[in-house]
Amino acid sequence: MKWETVIGLETHAQLSTRSKIFSGAATAFGAVPNTQACAVDIALPGVLPVLNRKAVTKAIRFGLAVGAKINHRSIFARKNYFYPDLPKGYQISQYEIPIVEGGTVTILSDGKDKTVRLTRAHLEEDAGKSLHEDFHGATGIDLNRAGTPLLEIVSEPDMRSAQEAVAYAKVLHALVRWIDICDGNMQEGSFRCDANVSVRPHGTDKLGTRCEIKNLNSFRFLERAIEFEVRRQIEILADGGTIVQETRLYDSDRDETRSMRTKEEAHDYRYFPDPDLLPLEISELWVREIKKEMPELPEQRRRRYAQEYGLSEYDVSVLTENEEIGSYFENVAMASLKDGESLASTDVKTCANWVINDIARKMNEEDLPPWAFRVSSNTAGHIIRRIREGLINAKKGKSLLSRFWEEGRQESERTGRYVHGGYPQKVDELVREEGLGQISDSTALEEICDQVIAANPDQVSDYKGGREKAFNSLVGHVMKATKGKANPQQVNEILKRKLSG
Ligand code: ADP
Ligand code: MG
């Protein structure tokens, strides 16, 4: 018998607000345990939750980005269960009416676009953390994370393989970072997935019984856990057994999933509307304001790069992997323009190549965060500009880039901050001072200037007629004739003197 895999993901994205969803305590990661939990977070009697407006804004941004319906009235509910890291005895979540409903995400599967439908996305608070390893024979509780805002994004069971599930998780991960609602840091648990997995005989419609694998915090674990789980379920069914609906854990050391508990039903949680919180009402005006602030989305940017710059599918995909690399590329392209040029009239492809083959590659090699460029886009663009002006050749340009990159790396390591190496004027200084065997011998330069003046009578008369630009182009000719090795200041002086006669 052939089996078909069915997967739906529940993804928890930690919303990047400074304070918690219902209190003013800080959300920063890595603080000393229990220093960022206030009376509300530790559930002292008599305290009341107050909703964080920024968390709501970020949920709305998500809804707009996936083309979902924003519910103008949603309800916070109490999800009751007992666990040591949940001091209230309930989690505030949304149940019957979530803030975001529907929407879609497009993934690439086997080279083709595939639409994954979203069921909903709702706001909720995170729980604390149990620390099992730090104490001998006892468990510690850290409530710093309690009350951290989460957006739980629930997909329809639309994925058909572990690879599709990973593709979906990656698109979602890129999107929440892109629209600046979640830092996406998976090691710190800011983005984690629960995978619901079932199998059914190929060609049938009825969904099989599913198992839910909890808290997968890397794409690799997500893929491995699903693959293991699919094999396990097929084996049981092929032997004539039945799948028990349950919650399972993935053990990455043994590369297997293990039963954690039988699945609870919604009624086990005794959901009811939280009497301490009013219904969340969102005006059309507020949604419109947020819409105005939305950045260009990945899909739109991909289309624009292909249409406006004629970039290949591969180039576009690399340059839209995250928001930062695309903005960097566009800034490089701007900085590479000669006076009077526009992006529409130049060869943007060269800049794309630099960013993809040199800069993105270096970022990957060093495993840098997507915003931590070691050379600024201005500097990189300026180097390309000097190449295009014929002042230096491409090889020299690349070596300058590498040199600045290395300086940035060393300086960053020394200071413990991300620092750029080099700056645009430094490019020009080095081009002049160093390595290029620059000609400062004035007799030689005088001679070349004479030749250029003789060879370009039109520009000479233009300049004499008052067109400053013609002068720049004469300087350009001299620079070209010397392969960029002349001292531009000296050339300026010589030409001015000769032409003023
Ligand atoms: P719960 O909240 O109890 O986990 P839901 O019905 O909200 O259950 O479903 C959660 C996730 O499980 C959704 O992403 C959904 O697409 C997925 N799902 C539901 N049924 C199946 C199934 N039979 N096989 C695979 N995934 C499923
Ligand atoms: Mg679930």
Short mmCIF file of C-alpha atoms and ligand atoms in Angstrom, two decimals:
data_model
loop_
_atom_site.label_atom_id
_atom_site.label_comp_id
_atom_site.label_asym_id
_atom_site.label_seq_id
_atom_site.Cartn_x
_atom_site.Cartn_y
_atom_site.Cartn_z
CA MET A 1 0.00 0.00 0.00
CA LYS A 2 1.17 3.55 -0.73
CA TRP A 3 0.79 6.09 2.04
CA GLU A 4 0.32 9.82 1.92
CA THR A 5 1.74 12.08 4.62
CA VAL A 6 -0.38 14.94 5.98
CA ILE A 7 1.14 17.70 8.10
CA GLY A 8 -0.22 20.82 9.78
CA LEU A 9 2.03 23.12 11.80
CA GLU A 10 1.38 25.23 14.85
CA THR A 11 4.11 27.84 15.10
CA HIS A 12 4.87 30.02 18.10
CA ALA A 13 6.51 33.29 17.15
CA GLN A 14 7.64 35.40 20.07
CA LEU A 15 6.59 38.96 19.36
CA SER A 16 9.49 41.38 19.68
CA THR A 17 8.01 43.81 22.17
CA ARG A 18 10.10 45.26 24.97
CA SER A 19 7.58 44.47 27.67
CA LYS A 20 5.31 41.52 28.25
CA ILE A 21 1.86 41.03 26.84
CA PHE A 22 -0.02 41.77 30.06
CA SER A 23 2.58 43.46 32.29
CA GLY A 24 5.38 46.01 32.14
CA ALA A 25 8.19 43.54 32.91
CA ALA A 26 11.03 43.29 30.37
CA THR A 27 11.18 40.49 27.81
CA ALA A 28 14.95 40.59 27.10
CA PHE A 29 16.52 37.15 26.79
CA GLY A 30 19.20 35.82 29.10
CA ALA A 31 18.61 37.75 32.34
CA VAL A 32 19.32 36.20 35.73
CA PRO A 33 16.38 33.87 36.54
CA ASN A 34 13.32 35.53 38.04
CA THR A 35 14.62 39.09 37.72
CA GLN A 36 12.15 39.92 34.97
CA ALA A 37 8.95 38.62 36.48
CA CYS A 38 6.66 41.11 38.15
CA ALA A 39 3.60 40.64 40.36
CA VAL A 40 1.39 39.99 37.34
CA ASP A 41 3.76 37.39 35.87
CA ILE A 42 4.10 35.47 39.12
CA ALA A 43 0.34 35.67 39.70
CA LEU A 44 0.16 37.44 43.02
CA PRO A 45 -3.45 37.74 44.18
CA GLY A 46 -5.31 40.88 43.22
CA VAL A 47 -3.23 41.86 40.19
CA LEU A 48 -4.81 42.62 36.83
CA PRO A 49 -3.50 42.14 33.30
CA VAL A 50 -3.21 45.13 30.95
CA LEU A 51 -2.89 44.38 27.24
CA ASN A 52 0.27 45.55 25.42
CA ARG A 53 -0.75 47.62 22.40
CA LYS A 54 2.47 46.82 20.49
CA ALA A 55 1.76 43.09 20.68
CA VAL A 56 -1.63 43.71 19.05
CA THR A 57 -0.03 45.89 16.36
CA LYS A 58 2.40 43.12 15.51
CA ALA A 59 -0.36 40.53 15.26
CA ILE A 60 -2.23 42.84 12.89
CA ARG A 61 0.92 43.30 10.79
CA PHE A 62 1.10 39.54 10.45
CA GLY A 63 -2.55 39.29 9.43
CA LEU A 64 -2.05 41.95 6.75
CA ALA A 65 1.11 40.27 5.45
CA VAL A 66 -0.65 36.94 4.83
CA GLY A 67 -3.86 38.45 3.47
CA ALA A 68 -5.93 37.29 6.43
CA LYS A 69 -9.06 38.68 8.00
CA ILE A 70 -8.41 40.88 11.03
CA ASN A 71 -11.23 40.31 13.49
CA HIS A 72 -12.44 43.64 14.79
CA ARG A 73 -13.49 41.99 18.01
CA SER A 74 -11.56 39.10 19.52
CA ILE A 75 -11.68 37.51 22.95
CA PHE A 76 -9.02 36.48 25.44
CA ALA A 77 -9.74 33.15 27.10
CA ARG A 78 -8.28 31.23 29.99
CA LYS A 79 -6.78 27.87 29.08
CA ASN A 80 -6.65 26.01 32.38
CA TYR A 81 -4.02 23.44 33.20
CA PHE A 82 -1.58 22.73 35.98
CA TYR A 83 2.13 22.96 35.48
CA PRO A 84 4.87 24.25 37.80
CA ASP A 85 5.97 26.94 35.33
CA LEU A 86 2.44 28.34 35.08
CA PRO A 87 1.79 30.14 38.36
CA LYS A 88 -1.71 31.35 37.51
CA GLY A 89 -2.90 27.83 36.76
CA TYR A 90 -4.09 29.05 33.38
CA GLN A 91 -2.61 30.55 30.25
CA ILE A 92 -4.26 33.59 28.71
CA SER A 93 -4.83 32.76 25.05
CA GLN A 94 -7.50 33.27 22.42
CA TYR A 95 -9.89 30.46 21.67
CA GLU A 96 -13.17 30.97 19.90
CA ILE A 97 -12.38 34.26 18.23
CA PRO A 98 -8.69 34.81 17.36
CA ILE A 99 -7.34 38.18 16.23
CA VAL A 100 -6.30 36.84 12.80
CA GLU A 101 -8.31 34.39 10.70
CA GLY A 102 -7.40 32.72 7.41
CA GLY A 103 -4.71 33.94 5.05
CA THR A 104 -2.19 32.05 2.95
CA VAL A 105 1.52 31.51 2.56
CA THR A 106 3.22 30.49 -0.69
CA ILE A 107 5.99 27.91 -0.59
CA LEU A 108 8.17 26.34 -3.25
CA SER A 109 7.66 22.60 -3.58
CA ASP A 110 9.46 20.59 -6.26
CA GLY A 111 10.15 23.81 -8.11
CA LYS A 112 6.50 24.88 -8.15
CA ASP A 113 4.57 27.41 -6.09
CA LYS A 114 2.21 25.86 -3.60
CA THR A 115 -0.29 27.67 -1.41
CA VAL A 116 -0.56 26.70 2.24
CA ARG A 117 -3.72 27.90 3.94
CA LEU A 118 -3.59 29.35 7.41
CA THR A 119 -6.36 28.58 9.84
CA ARG A 120 -5.74 31.37 12.30
CA ALA A 121 -3.19 33.28 14.32
CA HIS A 122 -3.91 34.20 17.89
CA LEU A 123 -2.26 36.12 20.70
CA GLU A 124 -1.23 34.38 23.90
CA GLU A 125 1.29 34.51 26.70
CA ASP A 126 4.26 32.21 27.11
CA ALA A 127 4.81 30.16 30.28
CA GLY A 128 7.93 30.12 32.46
CA LYS A 129 10.72 27.59 32.13
CA SER A 130 11.59 24.55 34.22
CA LEU A 131 15.32 24.12 34.72
CA HIS A 132 15.99 20.45 35.23
CA GLU A 133 19.74 20.43 34.84
CA ASP A 134 20.97 23.16 37.16
CA PHE A 135 20.04 21.60 40.49
CA HIS A 136 20.77 18.19 41.94
CA GLY A 137 17.60 16.26 42.55
CA ALA A 138 15.41 19.33 42.17
CA THR A 139 13.92 21.43 39.41
CA GLY A 140 14.27 25.20 39.28
CA ILE A 141 11.58 27.49 37.91
CA ASP A 142 12.51 30.61 35.95
CA LEU A 143 9.53 32.89 35.41
CA ASN A 144 11.35 35.46 33.25
CA ARG A 145 9.63 34.09 30.17
CA ALA A 146 6.18 33.98 31.76
CA GLY A 147 3.95 36.50 30.02
CA THR A 148 6.15 36.97 26.95
CA PRO A 149 3.85 37.71 23.98
CA LEU A 150 3.43 34.93 21.45
CA LEU A 151 1.62 34.75 18.17
CA GLU A 152 0.49 31.18 17.56
CA ILE A 153 0.12 30.64 13.83
CA VAL A 154 -1.92 27.56 12.89
CA SER A 155 -1.82 26.10 9.39
CA GLU A 156 -4.35 23.88 7.70
CA PRO A 157 -3.13 20.28 7.18
CA ASP A 158 -1.85 21.22 3.70
CA MET A 159 1.72 19.93 3.74
CA ARG A 160 2.46 16.53 2.19
CA SER A 161 6.08 15.89 3.14
CA ALA A 162 8.70 16.84 5.70
CA GLN A 163 10.33 18.96 3.00
CA GLU A 164 7.14 20.93 2.45
CA ALA A 165 6.78 21.45 6.19
CA VAL A 166 10.33 22.80 6.35
CA ALA A 167 9.72 25.03 3.32
CA TYR A 168 6.62 26.41 5.01
CA ALA A 169 8.41 26.98 8.33
CA LYS A 170 11.23 28.77 6.51
CA VAL A 171 8.87 31.07 4.60
CA LEU A 172 7.04 31.90 7.82
CA HIS A 173 10.31 32.46 9.66
CA ALA A 174 11.57 34.83 6.97
CA LEU A 175 8.23 36.64 6.93
CA VAL A 176 7.97 37.35 10.67
CA ARG A 177 11.52 38.72 10.64
CA TRP A 178 10.84 40.70 7.48
CA ILE A 179 7.81 42.48 8.92
CA ASP A 180 9.69 43.03 12.17
CA ILE A 181 7.36 41.25 14.56
CA CYS A 182 9.74 38.50 15.78
CA ASP A 183 13.53 38.28 15.97
CA GLY A 184 13.38 34.70 14.68
CA ASN A 185 16.12 33.52 17.03
CA MET A 186 15.48 29.78 17.13
CA GLN A 187 18.21 28.90 19.62
CA GLU A 188 16.60 31.26 22.10
CA GLY A 189 13.19 29.77 21.36
CA SER A 190 11.75 32.87 19.69
CA PHE A 191 10.39 30.74 16.84
CA ARG A 192 9.34 27.13 17.43
CA CYS A 193 7.03 24.68 15.73
CA ASP A 194 4.70 21.87 16.76
CA ALA A 195 4.21 19.41 13.92
CA ASN A 196 0.93 17.52 13.58
CA VAL A 197 1.58 14.42 11.51
CA SER A 198 -0.69 11.73 10.14
CA VAL A 199 -0.65 9.30 7.23
CA ARG A 200 -3.45 7.87 5.11
CA PRO A 201 -3.71 5.43 2.21
CA HIS A 202 -2.88 7.20 -1.04
CA GLY A 203 -5.94 8.42 -2.87
CA THR A 204 -8.22 8.60 0.19
CA ASP A 205 -9.74 11.80 1.57
CA LYS A 206 -10.30 11.06 5.22
CA LEU A 207 -7.57 12.37 7.49
CA GLY A 208 -5.68 9.79 9.53
CA THR A 209 -5.22 9.98 13.29
CA ARG A 210 -2.47 12.46 14.03
CA CYS A 211 0.30 12.82 16.55
CA GLU A 212 1.64 16.20 17.57
CA ILE A 213 5.40 16.60 18.01
CA LYS A 214 6.08 19.50 20.35
CA ASN A 215 8.62 22.31 20.36
CA LEU A 216 10.86 21.77 17.38
CA ASN A 217 13.31 24.65 17.40
CA SER A 218 15.39 23.97 14.31
CA PHE A 219 14.52 23.26 10.70
CA ARG A 220 16.66 20.14 10.78
CA PHE A 221 14.91 18.75 13.84
CA LEU A 222 11.55 19.54 12.25
CA GLU A 223 12.48 17.53 9.18
CA ARG A 224 13.99 14.60 11.09
CA ALA A 225 11.15 14.41 13.60
CA ILE A 226 8.52 14.30 10.84
CA GLU A 227 10.44 11.70 8.86
CA PHE A 228 10.79 9.48 11.90
CA GLU A 229 7.15 9.93 12.85
CA VAL A 230 5.91 9.10 9.34
CA ARG A 231 7.96 5.87 9.30
CA ARG A 232 6.68 4.94 12.75
CA GLN A 233 3.04 5.47 11.83
CA ILE A 234 3.29 3.61 8.53
CA GLU A 235 4.90 0.64 10.28
CA ILE A 236 2.09 0.46 12.83
CA LEU A 237 -0.65 0.78 10.23
CA ALA A 238 1.00 -1.70 7.85
CA ASP A 239 1.02 -4.19 10.71
CA GLY A 240 -2.72 -3.71 11.12
CA GLY A 241 -2.38 -1.51 14.22
CA THR A 242 -3.96 1.84 15.01
CA ILE A 243 -2.40 5.21 15.82
CA VAL A 244 -3.10 6.64 19.25
CA GLN A 245 -3.63 10.39 19.11
CA GLU A 246 -1.00 11.79 21.41
CA THR A 247 1.60 14.43 22.06
CA ARG A 248 5.15 13.34 21.37
CA LEU A 249 8.62 14.73 21.95
CA TYR A 250 11.54 14.59 19.54
CA ASP A 251 14.81 13.39 21.04
CA SER A 252 17.53 14.74 18.77
CA ASP A 253 20.28 12.61 20.37
CA ARG A 254 18.47 9.39 19.50
CA ASP A 255 16.71 10.86 16.44
CA GLU A 256 13.30 9.51 17.43
CA THR A 257 9.97 10.72 18.80
CA ARG A 258 8.66 9.52 22.15
CA SER A 259 5.21 9.62 23.67
CA MET A 260 4.84 12.46 26.17
CA ARG A 261 1.16 12.34 27.05
CA THR A 262 -2.11 11.36 25.46
CA LYS A 263 -3.69 14.22 23.63
CA GLU A 264 -5.88 16.51 25.69
CA GLU A 265 -9.12 17.69 24.16
CA ALA A 266 -10.23 21.29 24.19
CA HIS A 267 -12.75 20.52 26.92
CA ASP A 268 -9.94 19.34 29.19
CA TYR A 269 -8.75 22.93 29.31
CA ARG A 270 -12.08 24.36 30.49
CA TYR A 271 -11.68 27.37 28.23
CA PHE A 272 -13.71 30.43 29.23
CA PRO A 273 -13.44 34.15 28.46
CA ASP A 274 -11.03 35.89 30.82
CA PRO A 275 -13.20 38.12 33.05
CA ASP A 276 -10.19 40.36 33.74
CA LEU A 277 -9.81 41.38 30.10
CA LEU A 278 -12.29 43.24 27.92
CA PRO A 279 -12.88 41.99 24.38
CA LEU A 280 -10.14 43.30 22.12
CA GLU A 281 -11.66 45.83 19.73
CA ILE A 282 -9.70 46.96 16.71
CA SER A 283 -10.96 49.87 14.66
CA GLU A 284 -10.79 49.97 10.88
CA LEU A 285 -8.81 53.19 11.22
CA TRP A 286 -6.12 51.48 13.28
CA VAL A 287 -5.80 48.68 10.74
CA ARG A 288 -5.50 51.28 7.97
CA GLU A 289 -2.72 53.07 9.84
CA ILE A 290 -0.81 49.84 10.28
CA LYS A 291 -1.32 49.02 6.60
CA LYS A 292 0.34 52.30 5.67
CA GLU A 293 3.42 51.37 7.70
CA MET A 294 3.83 47.91 6.16
CA PRO A 295 7.11 47.36 4.33
CA GLU A 296 7.28 46.01 0.80
CA LEU A 297 6.62 42.27 1.24
CA PRO A 298 8.92 39.48 -0.02
CA GLU A 299 6.55 38.53 -2.84
CA GLN A 300 6.29 42.13 -4.12
CA ARG A 301 10.02 42.64 -3.86
CA ARG A 302 10.74 39.45 -5.80
CA ARG A 303 8.49 40.64 -8.59
CA ARG A 304 10.10 44.09 -8.64
CA TYR A 305 13.67 42.74 -8.75
CA ALA A 306 12.79 40.51 -11.67
CA GLN A 307 10.92 43.20 -13.59
CA GLU A 308 12.92 46.34 -12.86
CA TYR A 309 16.40 44.90 -12.70
CA GLY A 310 15.97 41.85 -14.91
CA LEU A 311 17.60 39.63 -12.29
CA SER A 312 17.48 35.86 -12.64
CA GLU A 313 15.25 33.70 -10.45
CA TYR A 314 18.29 32.53 -8.50
CA ASP A 315 19.59 36.08 -7.91
CA VAL A 316 16.15 37.20 -6.79
CA SER A 317 15.80 34.32 -4.38
CA VAL A 318 19.14 35.04 -2.70
CA LEU A 319 18.47 38.79 -2.53
CA THR A 320 15.08 38.28 -0.90
CA GLU A 321 16.10 35.60 1.59
CA ASN A 322 15.68 38.28 4.20
CA GLU A 323 14.82 41.96 4.22
CA GLU A 324 18.31 43.10 5.15
CA ILE A 325 20.18 41.57 2.22
CA GLY A 326 17.75 43.15 -0.28
CA SER A 327 17.98 46.60 1.25
CA TYR A 328 21.75 46.24 1.37
CA PHE A 329 21.84 45.32 -2.31
CA GLU A 330 19.71 48.32 -3.25
CA ASN A 331 21.92 50.65 -1.24
CA VAL A 332 25.03 49.21 -2.89
CA ALA A 333 23.44 49.84 -6.28
CA MET A 334 22.61 53.45 -5.34
CA ALA A 335 26.12 54.10 -4.05
CA SER A 336 27.64 52.65 -7.22
CA LEU A 337 26.00 55.26 -9.46
CA LYS A 338 28.13 57.83 -11.22
CA ASP A 339 26.89 61.44 -11.14
CA GLY A 340 23.70 61.84 -13.11
CA GLU A 341 23.02 58.11 -13.43
CA SER A 342 19.92 56.35 -12.19
CA LEU A 343 19.30 52.72 -11.28
CA ALA A 344 17.11 52.30 -14.34
CA SER A 345 19.95 53.24 -16.67
CA THR A 346 22.75 51.17 -15.15
CA ASP A 347 23.90 47.64 -14.90
CA VAL A 348 22.51 46.59 -11.53
CA LYS A 349 23.54 43.00 -12.21
CA THR A 350 27.16 43.74 -11.26
CA CYS A 351 26.02 44.93 -7.84
CA ALA A 352 23.81 41.86 -7.44
CA ASN A 353 26.79 39.65 -8.28
CA TRP A 354 28.94 41.36 -5.69
CA VAL A 355 26.32 41.02 -3.00
CA ILE A 356 25.55 37.39 -3.85
CA ASN A 357 29.00 36.01 -4.67
CA ASP A 358 31.10 38.00 -2.27
CA ILE A 359 29.08 39.53 0.52
CA ALA A 360 26.37 36.90 1.09
CA ARG A 361 29.02 34.22 0.79
CA LYS A 362 31.19 35.84 3.44
CA MET A 363 28.14 36.24 5.70
CA ASN A 364 27.40 32.53 5.35
CA GLU A 365 30.97 31.47 5.91
CA GLU A 366 31.13 33.42 9.15
CA ASP A 367 27.53 32.55 10.04
CA LEU A 368 26.76 36.21 10.68
CA PRO A 369 23.28 37.46 11.56
CA PRO A 370 21.58 38.86 8.44
CA TRP A 371 22.11 42.51 9.42
CA ALA A 372 25.74 42.22 10.50
CA PHE A 373 27.54 43.27 7.32
CA ARG A 374 31.22 43.86 7.99
CA VAL A 375 31.42 46.51 5.24
CA SER A 376 28.72 49.12 4.80
CA SER A 377 26.65 49.19 1.62
CA ASN A 378 27.96 52.71 0.99
CA THR A 379 31.55 51.55 1.01
CA ALA A 380 30.88 48.49 -1.14
CA GLY A 381 28.91 50.60 -3.63
CA HIS A 382 31.65 53.21 -3.72
CA ILE A 383 34.24 50.60 -4.65
CA ILE A 384 32.01 49.44 -7.53
CA ARG A 385 31.59 53.05 -8.61
CA ARG A 386 35.34 53.55 -8.82
CA ILE A 387 35.63 50.37 -10.87
CA ARG A 388 32.94 51.56 -13.23
CA GLU A 389 34.68 54.89 -13.57
CA GLY A 390 37.80 53.05 -14.63
CA LEU A 391 39.79 54.20 -11.62
CA ILE A 392 40.56 50.70 -10.44
CA ASN A 393 40.06 47.32 -11.91
CA ALA A 394 37.62 44.75 -10.56
CA LYS A 395 40.36 42.64 -9.07
CA LYS A 396 41.69 45.54 -7.05
CA GLY A 397 38.11 46.36 -6.05
CA LYS A 398 37.51 42.89 -4.71
CA SER A 399 40.74 42.97 -2.78
CA LEU A 400 39.71 46.28 -1.21
CA LEU A 401 36.39 44.73 -0.21
CA SER A 402 38.14 41.74 1.36
CA ARG A 403 40.56 43.99 3.15
CA PHE A 404 37.79 46.16 4.66
CA TRP A 405 35.77 43.07 5.51
CA GLU A 406 38.71 41.66 7.44
CA GLU A 407 39.22 45.01 9.20
CA GLY A 408 35.55 44.99 10.15
CA ARG A 409 35.86 41.47 11.47
CA GLN A 410 38.91 42.26 13.60
CA GLU A 411 37.43 45.49 14.91
CA SER A 412 34.16 43.73 15.75
CA GLU A 413 35.99 41.03 17.63
CA ARG A 414 38.08 43.60 19.49
CA THR A 415 35.13 45.78 20.52
CA GLY A 416 32.49 43.05 20.88
CA ARG A 417 30.15 45.07 18.65
CA TYR A 418 29.39 44.76 14.96
CA VAL A 419 31.56 47.37 13.25
CA HIS A 420 32.01 48.19 9.55
CA GLY A 421 35.49 48.09 8.07
CA GLY A 422 36.52 50.95 5.76
CA TYR A 423 34.47 53.88 4.50
CA PRO A 424 34.00 55.51 1.08
CA GLN A 425 36.73 58.15 1.40
CA LYS A 426 39.08 55.44 2.54
CA VAL A 427 38.53 53.70 -0.79
CA ASP A 428 39.73 56.81 -2.59
CA GLU A 429 42.64 57.34 -0.23
CA LEU A 430 43.86 53.82 -0.78
CA VAL A 431 43.35 54.02 -4.51
CA ARG A 432 45.49 57.13 -4.50
CA GLU A 433 48.12 56.24 -1.93
CA GLU A 434 48.67 52.61 -2.43
CA GLY A 435 49.28 49.74 -4.60
CA LEU A 436 48.10 51.21 -7.84
CA GLY A 437 51.52 52.55 -8.79
CA GLN A 438 49.92 55.96 -8.99
CA ILE A 439 51.60 58.52 -11.21
CA SER A 440 52.57 61.69 -9.40
CA ASP A 441 55.45 62.52 -11.65
CA SER A 442 54.33 65.93 -12.87
CA THR A 443 56.20 65.94 -16.19
CA ALA A 444 54.51 62.67 -17.13
CA LEU A 445 51.10 63.99 -16.06
CA GLU A 446 51.59 67.29 -17.89
CA GLU A 447 52.27 65.33 -21.04
CA ILE A 448 49.20 63.15 -20.70
CA CYS A 449 47.03 66.20 -19.96
CA ASP A 450 48.31 67.86 -23.13
CA GLN A 451 47.41 64.76 -25.13
CA VAL A 452 43.92 64.60 -23.63
CA ILE A 453 43.31 68.30 -24.33
CA ALA A 454 44.46 67.87 -27.92
CA ALA A 455 42.30 64.79 -28.43
CA ASN A 456 39.08 66.28 -27.04
CA PRO A 457 38.57 69.70 -28.55
CA ASP A 458 34.77 69.56 -28.11
CA GLN A 459 34.94 69.05 -24.39
CA VAL A 460 37.59 71.72 -24.06
CA SER A 461 35.37 74.26 -25.78
CA ASP A 462 32.37 73.10 -23.76
CA TYR A 463 34.31 73.72 -20.60
CA LYS A 464 35.49 77.09 -21.76
CA GLY A 465 31.89 77.86 -22.62
CA GLY A 466 31.00 77.31 -18.96
CA ARG A 467 30.02 73.63 -18.70
CA GLU A 468 31.66 72.35 -15.53
CA LYS A 469 30.75 68.76 -16.37
CA ALA A 470 32.99 68.81 -19.39
CA PHE A 471 35.89 69.35 -17.04
CA ASN A 472 35.06 66.18 -15.09
CA SER A 473 35.01 64.23 -18.25
CA LEU A 474 38.47 65.53 -19.20
CA VAL A 475 39.72 64.45 -15.78
CA GLY A 476 38.11 61.09 -16.51
CA HIS A 477 40.06 60.79 -19.75
CA VAL A 478 43.33 61.42 -17.95
CA MET A 479 42.46 58.89 -15.27
CA LYS A 480 41.61 56.38 -17.94
CA ALA A 481 44.78 57.03 -19.86
CA THR A 482 46.75 56.35 -16.69
CA LYS A 483 44.62 53.32 -15.76
CA GLY A 484 43.46 55.15 -12.67
CA LYS A 485 46.96 55.68 -11.47
CA ALA A 486 47.11 59.46 -11.69
CA ASN A 487 46.64 61.59 -8.60
CA PRO A 488 43.25 63.16 -9.30
CA GLN A 489 44.00 66.32 -7.35
CA GLN A 490 47.14 66.90 -9.36
CA VAL A 491 45.29 66.25 -12.59
CA ASN A 492 42.69 68.80 -11.56
CA GLU A 493 45.33 71.44 -10.93
CA ILE A 494 47.20 70.79 -14.14
CA LEU A 495 44.08 70.79 -16.32
CA LYS A 496 42.68 73.95 -14.68
CA ARG A 497 45.95 75.73 -15.26
CA LYS A 498 46.24 74.60 -18.87
CA LEU A 499 42.63 75.42 -19.73
CA SER A 500 42.57 78.84 -18.09
CA GLY A 501 45.06 80.06 -20.66
P1 ADP B 1 -5.15 21.34 18.61
O1 ADP B 1 -5.29 22.79 18.85
O2 ADP B 1 -5.90 20.49 19.55
O3 ADP B 1 -3.74 20.89 18.48
P2 ADP B 1 -6.32 21.71 15.94
O4 ADP B 1 -7.51 21.04 15.40
O5 ADP B 1 -6.40 23.17 16.17
O6 ADP B 1 -5.86 20.95 17.24
O7 ADP B 1 -5.16 21.41 14.93
C1 ADP B 1 -3.89 21.76 15.16
C2 ADP B 1 -3.05 21.49 13.93
O8 ADP B 1 -3.15 20.14 13.52
C3 ADP B 1 -3.43 22.29 12.72
O9 ADP B 1 -2.24 22.81 12.16
C4 ADP B 1 -4.08 21.30 11.79
O10 ADP B 1 -3.85 21.63 10.45
C5 ADP B 1 -3.36 20.03 12.13
N1 ADP B 1 -4.13 18.82 11.90
C6 ADP B 1 -5.39 18.57 12.28
N2 ADP B 1 -5.75 17.32 11.93
C7 ADP B 1 -4.67 16.76 11.33
C8 ADP B 1 -4.40 15.46 10.78
N3 ADP B 1 -5.29 14.51 10.77
N4 ADP B 1 -3.17 15.26 10.26
C9 ADP B 1 -2.24 16.21 10.28
N5 ADP B 1 -2.43 17.42 10.79
C10 ADP B 1 -3.63 17.70 11.31
MG MG B 2 -1.99 21.71 19.13
#
